[in-house]
Amino acid sequence: MPIKIPNNLPARSILEAEGVSVMLEKDAVRQDIRPMRIGLLNLMPNKSKTETQFARLLGASPLQIEMTLVKMSEHVPRNTSADHILSFYRNWEDVREEKFDGFIVTGAPVETLPFEEVTYWGELERIFDWTQTHVHGLMTICWGAQAAVHRFHGMPKYALGKKMFGVYRHRVLDRTSPYLRGFSDDFAIPVSRWTEVRRADIPPQSGMKVLMESDEAGVCLIDDPAHRALHMFNHIEYDSGSLADEYFRDRAANVAVEVPKNYFPGDNPDVPPLNHWRSHAHLLFGNWINQIYQTTPFDVAKIGTVEMAGPNARVIAQAAE
């Protein structure tokens, strides 16, 4: 099945050129099927690139996916045209009465700030709380993941001596996890952050489990069943050239940044990088979507309630008490 996105979204032509099946809105309404509703709270500065990255991964599913682009109601993006935002995004305040099978919160270029000093922190706290009653499966990315475990579990983040920047080897820690079906023994994932969370700060009674880890880059993926969430602290969704774009941007701005590790062939920025993580990105998102599909209520109104079916129902009921 194809992914349903707004008809004129710039990502559409890119995805169609790559062979991703994209459905027109007028065609989707004619199908007698309930699509899976996935919301994308896009906090990244380059909205169009981020939309394409996630639409590409969601669109690889055999299920029909309806992607809704969401923005903070109380924050005006500075790096994307107002026309683009008005044409394709909905304020969270305008969707807060709706239910979503899945919801993604991206990273944001604010990680060196204390959480409480981020201008939209109050609204983001309300969004995280809202996901517990209006979303079946939550996925958070990079700073979004740090923010989520801080909100849900009080975990701090720590400044690094230098930017963790490059493509790092990771390993699977729990082969029984349905989110890691098909993963290799070790695999590469892009990392780009100035801060980290630490395994030692995971509350022992939280039920959280580390699923992926790197000797160099630390914790990568945490399963948080009590909040029906996956927290990905790195950028598995990145394009082949995403780290290069960041490197050349930082260098042009005179930011002290090293050549991303294990990325450019021979560490030569003049040589195009190779993508070593694309297949695992598709695996992770495919497994996540499948797990949501297997457990989400068919009746959208029951999403976020203790009546929902699936292996997490008992945990959800306990958390609601």
Short mmCIF file of C-alpha atoms in Angstrom, two decimals:
data_model
loop_
_atom_site.label_atom_id
_atom_site.label_comp_id
_atom_site.label_asym_id
_atom_site.label_seq_id
_atom_site.Cartn_x
_atom_site.Cartn_y
_atom_site.Cartn_z
CA MET A 1 0.00 0.00 0.00
CA PRO A 2 1.18 3.57 -0.60
CA ILE A 3 1.67 6.42 1.84
CA LYS A 4 -0.85 9.23 1.82
CA ILE A 5 0.71 12.68 2.06
CA PRO A 6 -0.50 16.13 0.95
CA ASN A 7 -0.74 16.29 -2.84
CA ASN A 8 1.72 19.16 -3.37
CA LEU A 9 4.22 18.34 -0.61
CA PRO A 10 7.77 18.66 -2.08
CA ALA A 11 8.60 15.19 -0.75
CA ARG A 12 6.09 13.67 -3.18
CA SER A 13 8.18 14.12 -6.35
CA ILE A 14 11.33 12.87 -4.59
CA LEU A 15 9.62 9.74 -3.28
CA GLU A 16 7.96 8.99 -6.61
CA ALA A 17 11.34 9.28 -8.35
CA GLU A 18 12.70 6.73 -5.87
CA GLY A 19 9.87 4.33 -6.62
CA VAL A 20 7.98 4.84 -3.35
CA SER A 21 4.24 4.41 -3.92
CA VAL A 22 2.48 7.64 -3.00
CA MET A 23 -1.30 7.98 -2.92
CA LEU A 24 -3.31 11.04 -3.87
CA GLU A 25 -5.74 12.20 -1.20
CA LYS A 26 -8.67 11.94 -3.63
CA ASP A 27 -7.80 8.27 -4.29
CA ALA A 28 -7.32 7.38 -0.63
CA VAL A 29 -10.85 8.35 0.35
CA ARG A 30 -12.27 5.88 -2.21
CA GLN A 31 -10.62 2.87 -0.56
CA ASP A 32 -12.71 0.97 1.96
CA ILE A 33 -9.89 0.65 4.46
CA ARG A 34 -8.83 2.32 7.67
CA PRO A 35 -5.34 3.73 7.10
CA MET A 36 -2.87 3.86 9.94
CA ARG A 37 -2.64 7.46 11.12
CA ILE A 38 0.94 8.56 11.84
CA GLY A 39 1.64 12.08 13.09
CA LEU A 40 5.04 13.72 12.60
CA LEU A 41 5.93 16.53 15.00
CA ASN A 42 8.75 18.03 12.96
CA LEU A 43 11.14 20.08 15.11
CA MET A 44 14.08 19.94 12.69
CA PRO A 45 15.16 23.18 10.97
CA ASN A 46 15.02 21.80 7.42
CA LYS A 47 11.39 20.73 7.37
CA SER A 48 11.29 19.51 3.76
CA LYS A 49 14.28 17.16 4.10
CA THR A 50 12.95 15.72 7.35
CA GLU A 51 9.49 15.18 5.85
CA THR A 52 11.06 13.23 3.00
CA GLN A 53 13.24 11.11 5.29
CA PHE A 54 10.34 9.92 7.43
CA ALA A 55 7.86 9.61 4.55
CA ARG A 56 10.37 7.38 2.76
CA LEU A 57 10.57 5.00 5.72
CA LEU A 58 6.85 5.02 6.47
CA GLY A 59 6.00 4.59 2.79
CA ALA A 60 7.90 1.31 2.56
CA SER A 61 5.21 -0.43 4.63
CA PRO A 62 2.71 -2.75 2.91
CA LEU A 63 0.00 -0.97 4.93
CA GLN A 64 -1.73 2.24 3.95
CA ILE A 65 -0.19 5.07 5.99
CA GLU A 66 -1.68 8.52 6.39
CA MET A 67 1.02 10.96 7.51
CA THR A 68 -0.06 14.16 9.27
CA LEU A 69 2.51 16.94 9.62
CA VAL A 70 2.29 18.68 12.99
CA LYS A 71 4.04 21.74 14.39
CA MET A 72 4.23 23.46 17.75
CA SER A 73 1.32 25.85 18.15
CA GLU A 74 3.36 28.36 20.18
CA HIS A 75 6.55 28.39 18.08
CA VAL A 76 7.17 29.95 14.65
CA PRO A 77 9.81 28.07 12.59
CA ARG A 78 12.57 30.34 11.32
CA ASN A 79 14.13 28.14 8.63
CA THR A 80 11.07 27.18 6.59
CA SER A 81 8.83 29.45 4.56
CA ALA A 82 5.55 30.52 6.08
CA ASP A 83 3.78 29.34 2.89
CA HIS A 84 5.14 25.81 3.35
CA ILE A 85 4.08 25.70 6.98
CA LEU A 86 0.62 27.08 6.25
CA SER A 87 0.11 24.70 3.31
CA PHE A 88 1.17 21.44 4.91
CA TYR A 89 1.32 21.68 8.73
CA ARG A 90 -1.32 21.66 11.42
CA ASN A 91 -0.86 23.17 14.87
CA TRP A 92 -0.83 20.61 17.66
CA GLU A 93 -3.68 22.52 19.31
CA ASP A 94 -5.75 21.80 16.19
CA VAL A 95 -5.15 18.02 16.28
CA ARG A 96 -5.15 17.44 20.04
CA GLU A 97 -8.71 16.04 19.98
CA GLU A 98 -7.73 13.49 17.32
CA LYS A 99 -6.29 9.98 17.82
CA PHE A 100 -3.17 8.59 16.11
CA ASP A 101 -1.94 5.02 15.71
CA GLY A 102 1.64 6.32 15.73
CA PHE A 103 3.32 9.62 16.50
CA ILE A 104 6.93 10.67 15.86
CA VAL A 105 8.75 13.50 17.64
CA THR A 106 11.95 14.47 15.81
CA GLY A 107 15.20 15.93 17.04
CA ALA A 108 15.78 19.68 17.32
CA PRO A 109 18.86 21.95 17.30
CA VAL A 110 18.39 22.99 20.95
CA GLU A 111 20.18 20.21 22.78
CA THR A 112 22.79 22.41 24.47
CA LEU A 113 20.02 24.34 26.24
CA PRO A 114 18.51 23.09 29.51
CA PHE A 115 15.11 21.58 28.70
CA GLU A 116 13.25 24.24 30.65
CA GLU A 117 14.95 27.04 28.67
CA VAL A 118 13.65 25.80 25.31
CA THR A 119 10.98 28.32 24.29
CA TYR A 120 8.39 25.63 23.50
CA TRP A 121 9.21 23.27 26.38
CA GLY A 122 5.88 23.80 28.15
CA GLU A 123 3.91 22.88 25.06
CA LEU A 124 6.14 19.88 24.36
CA GLU A 125 5.50 18.60 27.89
CA ARG A 126 1.77 18.82 27.18
CA ILE A 127 2.27 16.95 23.91
CA PHE A 128 4.15 14.11 25.61
CA ASP A 129 1.36 13.84 28.19
CA TRP A 130 -1.24 13.91 25.39
CA THR A 131 0.42 10.97 23.62
CA GLN A 132 -0.50 8.80 26.59
CA THR A 133 -4.21 9.21 25.89
CA HIS A 134 -4.36 9.93 22.14
CA VAL A 135 -1.50 7.89 20.58
CA HIS A 136 -0.99 4.13 20.46
CA GLY A 137 2.72 4.05 19.61
CA LEU A 138 5.24 6.87 20.14
CA MET A 139 8.68 7.13 18.54
CA THR A 140 11.10 9.87 19.58
CA ILE A 141 14.34 10.81 17.83
CA CYS A 142 17.63 12.31 19.12
CA TRP A 143 16.83 15.43 21.21
CA GLY A 144 13.16 14.43 21.06
CA ALA A 145 14.15 11.16 22.75
CA GLN A 146 16.18 12.97 25.39
CA ALA A 147 13.23 15.26 26.04
CA ALA A 148 10.82 12.33 26.31
CA VAL A 149 12.82 10.34 28.87
CA HIS A 150 13.31 13.55 30.83
CA ARG A 151 9.57 14.20 30.86
CA PHE A 152 8.50 10.62 31.52
CA HIS A 153 11.32 9.46 33.80
CA GLY A 154 13.25 12.55 34.96
CA MET A 155 16.43 11.44 33.20
CA PRO A 156 19.08 14.17 32.69
CA LYS A 157 21.24 14.78 29.64
CA TYR A 158 24.98 15.43 29.79
CA ALA A 159 27.13 17.73 27.67
CA LEU A 160 29.89 15.99 25.71
CA GLY A 161 33.43 17.31 25.45
CA LYS A 162 33.01 17.41 21.67
CA LYS A 163 30.29 16.59 19.21
CA MET A 164 29.56 12.88 18.78
CA PHE A 165 29.55 13.00 15.01
CA GLY A 166 29.79 10.21 12.48
CA VAL A 167 28.59 6.68 11.70
CA TYR A 168 29.12 4.31 14.62
CA ARG A 169 28.86 0.55 14.99
CA HIS A 170 25.98 -0.61 17.20
CA ARG A 171 24.85 -3.99 18.52
CA VAL A 172 21.52 -5.58 19.44
CA LEU A 173 21.06 -6.25 23.16
CA ASP A 174 17.68 -8.03 23.07
CA ARG A 175 17.04 -10.36 20.15
CA THR A 176 13.56 -11.18 21.47
CA SER A 177 12.33 -7.63 20.84
CA PRO A 178 9.78 -7.45 18.03
CA TYR A 179 11.30 -4.09 17.03
CA LEU A 180 14.63 -5.74 16.14
CA ARG A 181 13.47 -8.62 13.95
CA GLY A 182 15.92 -9.15 11.11
CA PHE A 183 18.72 -7.01 12.54
CA SER A 184 22.35 -8.00 11.94
CA ASP A 185 24.73 -8.76 14.80
CA ASP A 186 26.18 -5.29 14.41
CA PHE A 187 25.23 -2.37 12.18
CA ALA A 188 25.97 1.29 11.52
CA ILE A 189 23.85 4.28 12.59
CA PRO A 190 24.53 8.01 12.07
CA VAL A 191 25.11 10.02 15.25
CA SER A 192 25.06 13.80 15.49
CA ARG A 193 24.70 15.31 18.97
CA TRP A 194 26.44 17.39 21.60
CA THR A 195 24.79 15.65 24.55
CA GLU A 196 23.94 12.15 25.77
CA VAL A 197 21.78 10.21 28.19
CA ARG A 198 23.30 7.43 30.29
CA ARG A 199 22.20 3.91 31.06
CA ALA A 200 22.94 4.43 34.77
CA ASP A 201 20.14 7.01 34.98
CA ILE A 202 17.40 4.64 33.80
CA PRO A 203 15.04 4.24 36.80
CA PRO A 204 15.16 0.58 37.89
CA GLN A 205 11.37 0.28 38.20
CA SER A 206 10.60 2.05 34.91
CA GLY A 207 10.32 -1.11 32.81
CA MET A 208 12.60 0.46 30.19
CA LYS A 209 15.04 -1.75 28.32
CA VAL A 210 18.06 -0.76 26.23
CA LEU A 211 17.70 -2.45 22.83
CA MET A 212 20.71 -0.99 20.95
CA GLU A 213 24.03 0.33 22.19
CA SER A 214 27.42 1.44 20.88
CA ASP A 215 30.76 1.18 22.68
CA GLU A 216 31.67 4.66 21.40
CA ALA A 217 28.32 6.44 21.15
CA GLY A 218 26.53 4.88 24.12
CA VAL A 219 22.80 4.19 24.43
CA CYS A 220 20.98 4.23 21.09
CA LEU A 221 17.48 2.75 21.42
CA ILE A 222 15.30 2.25 24.50
CA ASP A 223 11.97 0.43 24.66
CA ASP A 224 9.62 2.19 27.09
CA PRO A 225 6.54 -0.09 27.29
CA ALA A 226 4.79 1.82 30.08
CA HIS A 227 4.54 4.78 27.68
CA ARG A 228 4.17 2.68 24.50
CA ALA A 229 7.31 4.40 23.22
CA LEU A 230 10.59 3.76 21.42
CA HIS A 231 13.32 6.31 22.13
CA MET A 232 15.99 6.51 19.39
CA PHE A 233 18.87 8.78 20.45
CA ASN A 234 20.58 8.82 17.05
CA HIS A 235 19.56 9.62 13.47
CA ILE A 236 18.79 6.31 11.80
CA GLU A 237 16.41 8.22 9.46
CA TYR A 238 19.19 10.35 7.91
CA ASP A 239 19.86 10.50 4.17
CA SER A 240 23.26 9.58 2.76
CA GLY A 241 24.29 13.24 2.66
CA SER A 242 22.78 14.49 5.94
CA LEU A 243 26.01 14.37 7.95
CA ALA A 244 27.89 16.00 5.07
CA ASP A 245 25.35 18.83 4.99
CA GLU A 246 25.86 19.37 8.73
CA TYR A 247 29.64 19.22 8.43
CA PHE A 248 29.89 21.80 5.63
CA ARG A 249 27.28 24.02 7.32
CA ASP A 250 29.20 24.00 10.62
CA ARG A 251 32.52 24.56 8.89
CA ALA A 252 31.10 27.55 6.99
CA ALA A 253 29.85 28.97 10.31
CA ASN A 254 33.32 28.49 11.89
CA VAL A 255 31.98 25.90 14.34
CA ALA A 256 34.77 23.69 15.67
CA VAL A 257 33.70 20.31 14.29
CA GLU A 258 35.75 17.33 13.17
CA VAL A 259 35.20 15.34 10.00
CA PRO A 260 32.37 12.89 10.81
CA LYS A 261 33.89 9.59 11.89
CA ASN A 262 33.58 6.49 9.66
CA TYR A 263 31.57 8.48 7.10
CA PHE A 264 33.52 9.88 4.14
CA PRO A 265 35.62 7.22 2.36
CA GLY A 266 39.20 7.70 3.56
CA ASP A 267 37.92 10.57 5.77
CA ASN A 268 38.05 12.72 2.63
CA PRO A 269 35.13 15.21 2.56
CA ASP A 270 35.58 15.56 -1.21
CA VAL A 271 34.47 11.93 -1.71
CA PRO A 272 30.72 11.20 -1.62
CA PRO A 273 29.77 9.11 1.45
CA LEU A 274 28.27 5.64 1.25
CA ASN A 275 25.05 4.76 3.10
CA HIS A 276 25.61 1.81 5.47
CA TRP A 277 22.41 2.15 7.53
CA ARG A 278 19.49 2.45 5.09
CA SER A 279 18.40 -1.20 5.31
CA HIS A 280 18.33 -1.15 9.11
CA ALA A 281 16.36 2.09 9.11
CA HIS A 282 13.71 0.39 6.98
CA LEU A 283 13.77 -2.65 9.26
CA LEU A 284 13.26 -0.62 12.42
CA PHE A 285 10.40 1.43 11.01
CA GLY A 286 8.81 -1.61 9.39
CA ASN A 287 8.93 -3.49 12.69
CA TRP A 288 7.56 -0.49 14.59
CA ILE A 289 4.66 -0.05 12.17
CA ASN A 290 3.91 -3.79 12.23
CA GLN A 291 3.87 -3.83 16.03
CA ILE A 292 1.46 -0.88 16.08
CA TYR A 293 -0.73 -2.55 13.46
CA GLN A 294 -0.87 -5.80 15.46
CA THR A 295 -1.95 -4.07 18.68
CA THR A 296 -3.82 -0.84 17.85
CA PRO A 297 -7.62 -0.87 18.21
CA PHE A 298 -9.59 -0.91 14.98
CA ASP A 299 -11.91 1.64 16.58
CA VAL A 300 -9.83 4.82 16.54
CA ALA A 301 -11.78 6.19 19.50
CA LYS A 302 -10.31 3.45 21.73
CA ILE A 303 -6.70 4.46 21.07
CA GLY A 304 -5.02 5.43 24.34
CA THR A 305 -7.53 3.64 26.57
CA VAL A 306 -7.04 0.63 28.86
CA GLU A 307 -9.41 -1.37 26.65
CA MET A 308 -6.85 -1.60 23.83
CA ALA A 309 -5.67 -5.02 22.79
CA GLY A 310 -2.15 -6.37 22.64
CA PRO A 311 0.79 -7.38 24.84
CA ASN A 312 1.13 -3.91 26.41
CA ALA A 313 -2.47 -3.74 27.65
CA ARG A 314 -1.62 -4.86 31.19
CA VAL A 315 1.22 -2.35 31.51
CA ILE A 316 -1.00 0.46 30.19
CA ALA A 317 -3.76 -0.40 32.62
CA GLN A 318 -1.33 -0.37 35.54
CA ALA A 319 0.11 2.98 34.43
CA ALA A 320 -3.37 4.47 34.29
CA GLU A 321 -4.26 3.46 37.84
#
